């Protein structure tokens, strides 16, 4: 296997890790409006992801940096062609981070409610737009002979891409619901399980349609295996959720995300960004990659740094593994202030 193939796989792993981890905290952000009934419950939801949300975003930074270094042509075409959607995602992530930090800086109800609304929308919008973006990457976009995107922003919102956005939005919300059931106690835990059932059923329908469409368009034998795993894991997660096995439900919803993302990359390879104008103008792992020397240096650095990052993040999740509920909030936190 050539180094550019190795780095295609590594970038796929980074995006998979990002969607697995950031997926549930996007979902929890959406649930602050769909599940929580009052300010203490919203505080509980926010506290379930409070210690980990910023660490989850490290995977996005690493995926973007690795794409820039390993496949500069891919990075340039992707971020120039998808400039406006990517800008919206970036603004949402910035506002979302500020909302988490500033919500409890003042006790006024309007102040906290406004930041909570910001958390909801800045979780929902990126969850949808990431699906739109990857739908376009897999399907292909208007790339000319100079490897430049020549379409408009409206060309990105095709039926296939919009369906991809619905898949990521519903799947992340389901992932967040089972995570909430895993991390909470009391009434909110039971309601999270019930909501997970309904969101999961909707997710099953839209995800099956999207994955079958992908398989018909650009799939192969390997992507078909990933499709079957994704659908089977999602259905098993629903069953585990119904039996109150929250740990299994969360693990299986995670497997669904891993298998679904794997399917997209398996159906994409050896392209990294197909051209809908002419197949010869598509970006591939060969014509979009950096030099072998650059990839070799990156491989050594990744071999050293990746285990350290994984150990640290795993330790963080272990430290904050206990369930929480409104009874665990300090008196001023229950009234609205955060800790």
Short mmCIF file of C-alpha atoms in Angstrom, two decimals:
data_model
loop_
_atom_site.label_atom_id
_atom_site.label_comp_id
_atom_site.label_asym_id
_atom_site.label_seq_id
_atom_site.Cartn_x
_atom_site.Cartn_y
_atom_site.Cartn_z
CA UNK A 1 0.00 0.00 0.00
CA UNK A 2 1.36 3.41 -0.99
CA UNK A 3 1.68 6.19 1.58
CA UNK A 4 -1.06 8.25 -0.08
CA UNK A 5 -3.39 5.28 0.35
CA UNK A 6 -2.39 5.03 4.01
CA UNK A 7 -3.17 8.68 4.55
CA UNK A 8 -6.52 8.36 2.82
CA UNK A 9 -7.35 5.67 5.39
CA UNK A 10 -6.00 7.77 8.26
CA UNK A 11 -8.06 10.79 7.22
CA UNK A 12 -11.12 8.55 6.99
CA UNK A 13 -10.37 7.37 10.55
CA UNK A 14 -10.05 10.96 11.77
CA UNK A 15 -13.39 11.97 10.25
CA UNK A 16 -14.97 8.84 11.67
CA UNK A 17 -13.66 9.66 15.13
CA UNK A 18 -14.92 13.22 14.82
CA UNK A 19 -18.43 12.16 13.82
CA UNK A 20 -18.55 9.48 16.53
CA UNK A 21 -17.55 11.90 19.30
CA UNK A 22 -18.85 15.23 18.09
CA UNK A 23 -21.96 13.47 16.84
CA UNK A 24 -23.33 12.76 20.30
CA UNK A 25 -22.55 16.23 21.64
CA UNK A 26 -24.24 17.79 18.60
CA UNK A 27 -27.16 15.51 19.42
CA UNK A 28 -27.20 16.58 23.05
CA UNK A 29 -27.19 20.21 21.92
CA UNK A 30 -30.27 19.55 19.78
CA UNK A 31 -31.93 17.79 22.73
CA UNK A 32 -31.67 20.90 24.91
CA UNK A 33 -34.84 22.04 23.11
CA UNK A 34 -36.43 18.67 22.28
CA UNK A 35 -35.96 16.85 25.59
CA UNK A 36 -35.28 19.25 28.46
CA UNK A 37 -38.40 20.69 30.11
CA UNK A 38 -36.79 23.35 32.30
CA UNK A 39 -33.54 25.13 33.02
CA UNK A 40 -32.13 22.53 35.47
CA UNK A 41 -32.68 19.77 32.90
CA UNK A 42 -30.98 21.82 30.21
CA UNK A 43 -28.13 22.30 32.66
CA UNK A 44 -27.92 18.52 33.13
CA UNK A 45 -27.76 17.95 29.38
CA UNK A 46 -25.07 20.57 28.95
CA UNK A 47 -23.11 19.10 31.86
CA UNK A 48 -23.08 15.64 30.25
CA UNK A 49 -20.90 17.01 27.45
CA UNK A 50 -19.32 19.93 29.31
CA UNK A 51 -15.99 18.18 30.08
CA UNK A 52 -15.55 16.63 26.63
CA UNK A 53 -17.07 18.76 23.84
CA UNK A 54 -13.93 20.81 23.22
CA UNK A 55 -11.73 17.71 23.17
CA UNK A 56 -14.04 16.17 20.58
CA UNK A 57 -13.37 19.07 18.24
CA UNK A 58 -9.66 18.24 18.23
CA UNK A 59 -10.55 15.47 15.78
CA UNK A 60 -11.91 18.07 13.34
CA UNK A 61 -8.76 20.18 13.58
CA UNK A 62 -6.61 17.11 13.07
CA UNK A 63 -8.68 15.90 10.10
CA UNK A 64 -8.49 19.33 8.47
CA UNK A 65 -4.77 19.65 9.14
CA UNK A 66 -4.04 16.16 7.85
CA UNK A 67 -6.02 16.82 4.67
CA UNK A 68 -4.11 20.08 4.12
CA UNK A 69 -0.73 18.39 4.57
CA UNK A 70 -1.38 15.05 2.88
CA UNK A 71 -3.73 16.11 0.06
CA UNK A 72 -3.28 19.86 -0.59
CA UNK A 73 -5.21 19.76 -3.89
CA UNK A 74 -8.16 18.12 -2.15
CA UNK A 75 -8.02 20.64 0.68
CA UNK A 76 -7.83 23.60 -1.71
CA UNK A 77 -10.73 22.47 -3.90
CA UNK A 78 -12.87 21.38 -0.96
CA UNK A 79 -12.53 24.51 1.14
CA UNK A 80 -12.73 26.94 -1.77
CA UNK A 81 -15.71 25.23 -3.41
CA UNK A 82 -17.54 24.69 -0.12
CA UNK A 83 -16.49 28.05 1.27
CA UNK A 84 -19.88 29.36 2.42
CA UNK A 85 -21.14 26.12 4.06
CA UNK A 86 -17.75 25.67 5.75
CA UNK A 87 -17.85 29.28 6.94
CA UNK A 88 -21.30 28.71 8.43
CA UNK A 89 -20.03 25.59 10.21
CA UNK A 90 -17.00 27.46 11.53
CA UNK A 91 -19.11 30.36 12.83
CA UNK A 92 -21.48 27.89 14.49
CA UNK A 93 -18.61 26.09 16.22
CA UNK A 94 -17.21 29.41 17.48
CA UNK A 95 -20.56 30.65 18.77
CA UNK A 96 -21.27 27.24 20.29
CA UNK A 97 -18.03 27.30 22.25
CA UNK A 98 -18.73 30.82 23.47
CA UNK A 99 -22.27 29.77 24.47
CA UNK A 100 -20.97 26.92 26.61
CA UNK A 101 -18.54 29.22 28.40
CA UNK A 102 -20.68 32.36 28.75
CA UNK A 103 -24.11 30.92 29.55
CA UNK A 104 -23.49 30.91 33.31
CA UNK A 105 -21.57 34.18 33.51
CA UNK A 106 -24.77 36.06 34.44
CA UNK A 107 -27.83 34.84 36.37
CA UNK A 108 -30.51 36.61 34.32
CA UNK A 109 -33.00 34.24 32.71
CA UNK A 110 -32.96 36.02 29.33
CA UNK A 111 -29.17 35.85 29.20
CA UNK A 112 -29.09 32.11 29.85
CA UNK A 113 -32.06 31.35 27.60
CA UNK A 114 -30.42 33.18 24.67
CA UNK A 115 -27.20 31.20 25.06
CA UNK A 116 -29.19 27.97 25.33
CA UNK A 117 -30.94 28.84 22.07
CA UNK A 118 -27.53 29.46 20.52
CA UNK A 119 -26.36 26.01 21.66
CA UNK A 120 -29.40 24.42 20.02
CA UNK A 121 -29.00 26.10 16.63
CA UNK A 122 -25.21 25.84 16.53
CA UNK A 123 -25.54 22.12 17.16
CA UNK A 124 -28.34 21.53 14.66
CA UNK A 125 -26.90 23.50 11.73
CA UNK A 126 -23.43 21.86 11.62
CA UNK A 127 -25.00 18.43 12.17
CA UNK A 128 -27.01 19.01 8.98
CA UNK A 129 -24.31 20.74 6.92
CA UNK A 130 -21.68 18.05 7.52
CA UNK A 131 -24.02 15.56 5.85
CA UNK A 132 -24.54 17.94 2.93
CA UNK A 133 -20.78 18.40 2.57
CA UNK A 134 -19.94 14.70 2.58
CA UNK A 135 -22.85 13.97 0.28
CA UNK A 136 -21.26 16.27 -2.28
CA UNK A 137 -17.80 14.80 -1.74
CA UNK A 138 -19.05 11.29 -2.46
CA UNK A 139 -21.43 12.16 -5.31
CA UNK A 140 -19.05 14.58 -6.98
CA UNK A 141 -19.14 18.26 -7.87
CA UNK A 142 -18.30 20.48 -10.82
CA UNK A 143 -14.50 20.36 -11.01
CA UNK A 144 -12.71 21.55 -14.15
CA UNK A 145 -9.44 20.42 -15.72
CA UNK A 146 -7.49 22.67 -13.34
CA UNK A 147 -9.00 20.87 -10.33
CA UNK A 148 -11.02 23.95 -9.40
CA UNK A 149 -14.65 24.00 -8.34
CA UNK A 150 -16.67 25.90 -10.96
CA UNK A 151 -20.20 25.45 -9.62
CA UNK A 152 -22.23 27.76 -7.40
CA UNK A 153 -23.13 27.36 -3.76
CA UNK A 154 -26.65 26.31 -4.78
CA UNK A 155 -25.24 23.38 -6.76
CA UNK A 156 -24.22 21.85 -3.44
CA UNK A 157 -27.81 21.47 -2.25
CA UNK A 158 -28.87 18.56 -4.43
CA UNK A 159 -31.54 16.05 -3.32
CA UNK A 160 -28.82 13.51 -2.52
CA UNK A 161 -26.80 15.99 -0.46
CA UNK A 162 -29.89 17.23 1.40
CA UNK A 163 -30.80 13.64 2.25
CA UNK A 164 -27.25 13.21 3.55
CA UNK A 165 -27.81 16.24 5.77
CA UNK A 166 -31.00 14.70 7.17
CA UNK A 167 -29.12 11.47 7.86
CA UNK A 168 -26.37 13.12 9.89
CA UNK A 169 -28.86 15.32 11.74
CA UNK A 170 -31.14 12.46 12.75
CA UNK A 171 -28.30 10.01 13.40
CA UNK A 172 -26.42 12.47 15.61
CA UNK A 173 -29.64 13.28 17.49
CA UNK A 174 -30.25 9.56 18.07
CA UNK A 175 -26.61 9.14 19.16
CA UNK A 176 -27.07 12.05 21.56
CA UNK A 177 -30.31 10.61 22.94
CA UNK A 178 -28.77 7.25 23.81
CA UNK A 179 -25.75 9.06 25.26
CA UNK A 180 -28.12 11.12 27.43
CA UNK A 181 -29.84 7.96 28.63
CA UNK A 182 -26.43 6.51 29.45
CA UNK A 183 -25.23 9.59 31.34
CA UNK A 184 -28.30 10.66 33.31
CA UNK A 185 -30.59 9.43 36.09
CA UNK A 186 -34.22 10.03 36.92
CA UNK A 187 -37.05 11.15 34.70
CA UNK A 188 -34.82 12.65 32.02
CA UNK A 189 -33.19 9.25 31.50
CA UNK A 190 -36.52 7.56 30.78
CA UNK A 191 -37.66 10.31 28.44
CA UNK A 192 -34.33 10.17 26.59
CA UNK A 193 -34.88 6.46 25.92
CA UNK A 194 -38.40 7.09 24.60
CA UNK A 195 -37.23 9.91 22.36
CA UNK A 196 -34.32 7.77 21.13
CA UNK A 197 -36.82 5.18 19.91
CA UNK A 198 -38.74 7.63 17.72
CA UNK A 199 -35.66 9.44 16.45
CA UNK A 200 -34.03 6.08 15.77
CA UNK A 201 -36.96 4.90 13.67
CA UNK A 202 -36.81 8.07 11.55
CA UNK A 203 -33.04 7.67 11.28
CA UNK A 204 -33.42 4.10 10.05
CA UNK A 205 -35.68 5.17 7.19
CA UNK A 206 -33.60 8.12 5.96
CA UNK A 207 -30.24 6.38 6.52
CA UNK A 208 -31.32 3.26 4.63
CA UNK A 209 -32.49 5.38 1.70
CA UNK A 210 -29.27 7.41 1.63
CA UNK A 211 -26.93 4.42 1.95
CA UNK A 212 -28.76 2.43 -0.73
CA UNK A 213 -28.63 5.45 -3.03
CA UNK A 214 -24.90 5.74 -2.37
CA UNK A 215 -24.37 2.04 -3.07
CA UNK A 216 -26.29 2.27 -6.34
CA UNK A 217 -24.31 5.33 -7.44
CA UNK A 218 -20.73 4.45 -6.58
CA UNK A 219 -20.71 1.43 -4.30
CA UNK A 220 -18.71 -1.79 -4.46
CA UNK A 221 -18.49 -5.05 -2.55
CA UNK A 222 -16.67 -3.56 0.43
CA UNK A 223 -19.06 -0.63 0.75
CA UNK A 224 -21.97 -3.07 0.65
CA UNK A 225 -20.56 -4.90 3.68
CA UNK A 226 -20.26 -1.56 5.52
CA UNK A 227 -23.87 -0.73 4.57
CA UNK A 228 -25.15 -3.99 6.05
CA UNK A 229 -23.13 -3.44 9.24
CA UNK A 230 -24.44 0.13 9.60
CA UNK A 231 -28.10 -0.86 9.21
CA UNK A 232 -27.76 -3.93 11.45
CA UNK A 233 -26.01 -1.91 14.16
CA UNK A 234 -28.69 0.79 14.05
CA UNK A 235 -31.48 -1.73 14.43
CA UNK A 236 -29.60 -3.48 17.24
CA UNK A 237 -29.13 -0.11 18.97
CA UNK A 238 -32.90 0.40 18.89
CA UNK A 239 -33.45 -3.01 20.47
CA UNK A 240 -30.83 -2.39 23.15
CA UNK A 241 -32.40 0.99 23.90
CA UNK A 242 -35.83 -0.63 24.35
CA UNK A 243 -34.41 -3.12 26.84
CA UNK A 244 -32.70 -0.37 28.83
CA UNK A 245 -29.17 -1.46 27.88
CA UNK A 246 -27.91 2.08 27.41
CA UNK A 247 -24.25 1.15 27.17
CA UNK A 248 -24.91 -1.30 24.35
CA UNK A 249 -27.25 1.16 22.65
CA UNK A 250 -24.59 3.88 22.66
CA UNK A 251 -21.86 1.51 21.47
CA UNK A 252 -24.07 0.23 18.65
CA UNK A 253 -25.12 3.72 17.57
CA UNK A 254 -21.41 4.49 17.44
CA UNK A 255 -20.84 1.42 15.27
CA UNK A 256 -23.56 2.74 12.97
CA UNK A 257 -21.68 6.00 12.52
CA UNK A 258 -18.35 4.23 12.01
CA UNK A 259 -19.79 1.84 9.41
CA UNK A 260 -21.71 4.58 7.59
CA UNK A 261 -18.65 6.83 7.30
CA UNK A 262 -16.54 3.84 6.27
CA UNK A 263 -19.04 3.10 3.52
CA UNK A 264 -18.78 6.64 2.17
CA UNK A 265 -14.98 6.49 2.02
CA UNK A 266 -14.99 2.97 0.57
CA UNK A 267 -17.33 4.06 -2.21
CA UNK A 268 -15.20 7.17 -2.79
CA UNK A 269 -11.74 5.52 -3.09
CA UNK A 270 -9.51 5.99 -5.09
CA UNK A 271 -11.14 9.36 -5.72
CA UNK A 272 -11.07 11.99 -3.03
CA UNK A 273 -13.37 14.37 -4.90
CA UNK A 274 -15.01 13.19 -8.14
CA UNK A 275 -15.77 15.58 -10.98
CA UNK A 276 -19.26 15.48 -12.44
CA UNK A 277 -18.03 17.29 -15.56
CA UNK A 278 -15.40 14.76 -16.65
CA UNK A 279 -14.14 11.69 -14.79
CA UNK A 280 -10.59 12.48 -15.90
CA UNK A 281 -10.76 15.74 -13.94
CA UNK A 282 -11.53 14.02 -10.64
CA UNK A 283 -9.18 14.45 -7.70
CA UNK A 284 -7.67 11.13 -6.67
CA UNK A 285 -5.32 9.91 -3.95
CA UNK A 286 -2.57 10.10 -6.57
CA UNK A 287 -2.99 13.50 -8.20
CA UNK A 288 -4.08 15.31 -5.03
CA UNK A 289 -1.40 14.06 -2.64
CA UNK A 290 1.76 15.65 -1.30
CA UNK A 291 5.23 14.29 -2.03
CA UNK A 292 6.29 10.93 -0.65
CA UNK A 293 8.84 12.66 1.60
CA UNK A 294 6.14 14.84 3.16
CA UNK A 295 3.89 11.85 3.73
CA UNK A 296 6.76 9.90 5.30
CA UNK A 297 7.46 12.66 7.84
CA UNK A 298 3.74 12.94 8.63
CA UNK A 299 3.53 9.20 9.20
CA UNK A 300 6.30 9.27 11.82
CA UNK A 301 4.75 12.26 13.60
CA UNK A 302 1.33 10.62 13.62
CA UNK A 303 2.77 7.39 15.02
CA UNK A 304 4.17 9.32 17.99
CA UNK A 305 1.38 11.81 18.68
CA UNK A 306 -1.78 9.76 18.04
CA UNK A 307 -1.40 7.29 20.96
CA UNK A 308 -0.82 10.19 23.37
CA UNK A 309 -3.97 11.98 22.22
CA UNK A 310 -6.03 8.78 22.48
CA UNK A 311 -4.73 8.05 25.99
CA UNK A 312 -5.48 11.56 27.21
CA UNK A 313 -8.97 11.64 25.73
CA UNK A 314 -9.76 8.17 27.03
CA UNK A 315 -8.66 9.24 30.50
CA UNK A 316 -10.96 12.28 30.30
CA UNK A 317 -13.97 10.11 29.54
CA UNK A 318 -13.04 7.74 32.36
CA UNK A 319 -12.82 10.56 34.92
CA UNK A 320 -16.24 11.95 33.94
CA UNK A 321 -17.96 8.58 33.48
CA UNK A 322 -20.60 8.86 36.25
CA UNK A 323 -24.28 9.57 35.65
CA UNK A 324 -25.73 12.93 36.66
CA UNK A 325 -29.18 14.36 37.33
CA UNK A 326 -30.83 17.53 38.58
CA UNK A 327 -30.18 16.37 42.17
CA UNK A 328 -26.44 16.60 41.51
CA UNK A 329 -26.59 20.30 40.62
CA UNK A 330 -25.46 22.79 43.24
CA UNK A 331 -28.32 25.03 44.50
CA UNK A 332 -27.28 27.98 42.34
CA UNK A 333 -26.74 25.67 39.37
CA UNK A 334 -30.25 24.31 39.73
CA UNK A 335 -31.45 27.89 39.59
CA UNK A 336 -29.58 28.41 36.36
CA UNK A 337 -25.89 29.03 37.02
CA UNK A 338 -23.36 26.52 35.66
CA UNK A 339 -20.44 24.81 37.31
#
